[in-house]
Short mmCIF file of C-alpha atoms in Angstrom, two decimals:
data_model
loop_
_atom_site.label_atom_id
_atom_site.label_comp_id
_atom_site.label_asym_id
_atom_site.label_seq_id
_atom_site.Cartn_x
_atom_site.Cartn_y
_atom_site.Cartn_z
CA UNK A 1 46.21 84.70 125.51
CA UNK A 2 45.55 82.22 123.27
CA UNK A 3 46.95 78.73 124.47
CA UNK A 4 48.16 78.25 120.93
CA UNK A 5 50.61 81.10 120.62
CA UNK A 6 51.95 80.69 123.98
CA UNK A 7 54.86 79.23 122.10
CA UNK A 8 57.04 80.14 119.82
CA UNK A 9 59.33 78.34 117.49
CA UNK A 10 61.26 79.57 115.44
CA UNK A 11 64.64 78.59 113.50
CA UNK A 12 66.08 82.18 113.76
CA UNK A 13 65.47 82.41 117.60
CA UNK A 14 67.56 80.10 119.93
CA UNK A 15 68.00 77.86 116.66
CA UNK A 16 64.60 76.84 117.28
CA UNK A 17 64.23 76.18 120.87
CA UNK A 18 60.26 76.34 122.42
CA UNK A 19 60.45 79.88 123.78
CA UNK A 20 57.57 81.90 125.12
CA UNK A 21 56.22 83.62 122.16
CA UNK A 22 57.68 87.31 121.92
CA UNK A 23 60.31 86.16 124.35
CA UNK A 24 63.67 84.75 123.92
CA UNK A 25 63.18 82.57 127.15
CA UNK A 26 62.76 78.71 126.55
CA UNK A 27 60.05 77.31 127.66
CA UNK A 28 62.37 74.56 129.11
CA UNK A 29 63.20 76.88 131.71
CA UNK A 30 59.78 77.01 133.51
CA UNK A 31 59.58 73.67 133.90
CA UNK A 32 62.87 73.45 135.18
CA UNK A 33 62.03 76.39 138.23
CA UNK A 34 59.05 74.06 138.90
CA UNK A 35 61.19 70.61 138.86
CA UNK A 36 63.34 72.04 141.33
CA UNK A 37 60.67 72.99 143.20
CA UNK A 38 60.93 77.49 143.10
CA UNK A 39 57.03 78.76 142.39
CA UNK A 40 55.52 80.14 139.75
CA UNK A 41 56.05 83.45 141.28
CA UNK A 42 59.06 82.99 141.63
CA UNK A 43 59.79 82.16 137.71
CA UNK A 44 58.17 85.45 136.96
CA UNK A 45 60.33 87.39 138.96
CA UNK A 46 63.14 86.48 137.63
CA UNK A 47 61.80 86.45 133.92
CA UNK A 48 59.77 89.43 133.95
CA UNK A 49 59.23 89.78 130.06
CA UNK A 50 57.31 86.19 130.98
CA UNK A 51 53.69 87.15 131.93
CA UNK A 52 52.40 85.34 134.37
CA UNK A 53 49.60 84.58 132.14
CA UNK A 54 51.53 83.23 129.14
CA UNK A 55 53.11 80.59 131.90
CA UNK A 56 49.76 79.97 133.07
CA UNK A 57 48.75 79.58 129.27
CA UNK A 58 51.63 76.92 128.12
CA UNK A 59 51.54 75.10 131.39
CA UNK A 60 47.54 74.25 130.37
CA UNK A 61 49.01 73.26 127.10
CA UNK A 62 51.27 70.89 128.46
CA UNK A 63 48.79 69.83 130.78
CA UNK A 64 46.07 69.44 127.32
CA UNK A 65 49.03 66.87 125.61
CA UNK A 66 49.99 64.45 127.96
CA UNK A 67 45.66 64.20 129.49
CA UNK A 68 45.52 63.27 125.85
CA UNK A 69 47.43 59.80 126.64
CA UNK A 70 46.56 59.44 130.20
CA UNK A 71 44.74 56.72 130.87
CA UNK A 72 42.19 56.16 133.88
CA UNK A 73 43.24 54.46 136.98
#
């Protein structure tokens, strides 16, 4: 999938809020499995309309914006 569409927003779904794209699940909620430490696995299973791809997709987009500011040590 393209990294791109991974999400979704749009006024008329969740007033807005990030969701994976042709989901209603906000993409909030992945990164709050992995802040309290549950796998990606485990994310999946209980959000199976989530591929596993599409998580794989916006966590590299996440990843892509913030190595845009990082700077080297």
């Amino acid at each position: 999938m393209n990294p791109t569409l991974a999400i979704r927003v749009d006024p008329d779904i969740l007033g807005g809020t990030p969701v994976f794209a042709g989901t209603r699940v906000p993409v909030k909620t992945l990164f709050d499995y992995l802040e309290a430490g549950d796998s990606l696995d485990a994310f999946c299973e209980d959000f199976p309309s989530v591929p596993k791809a599409l998580c794989i997709d916006v966590l590299e987009q996440a990843r892509e914006a913030v190595a845009a500011d990082a700077h080297p040590a």
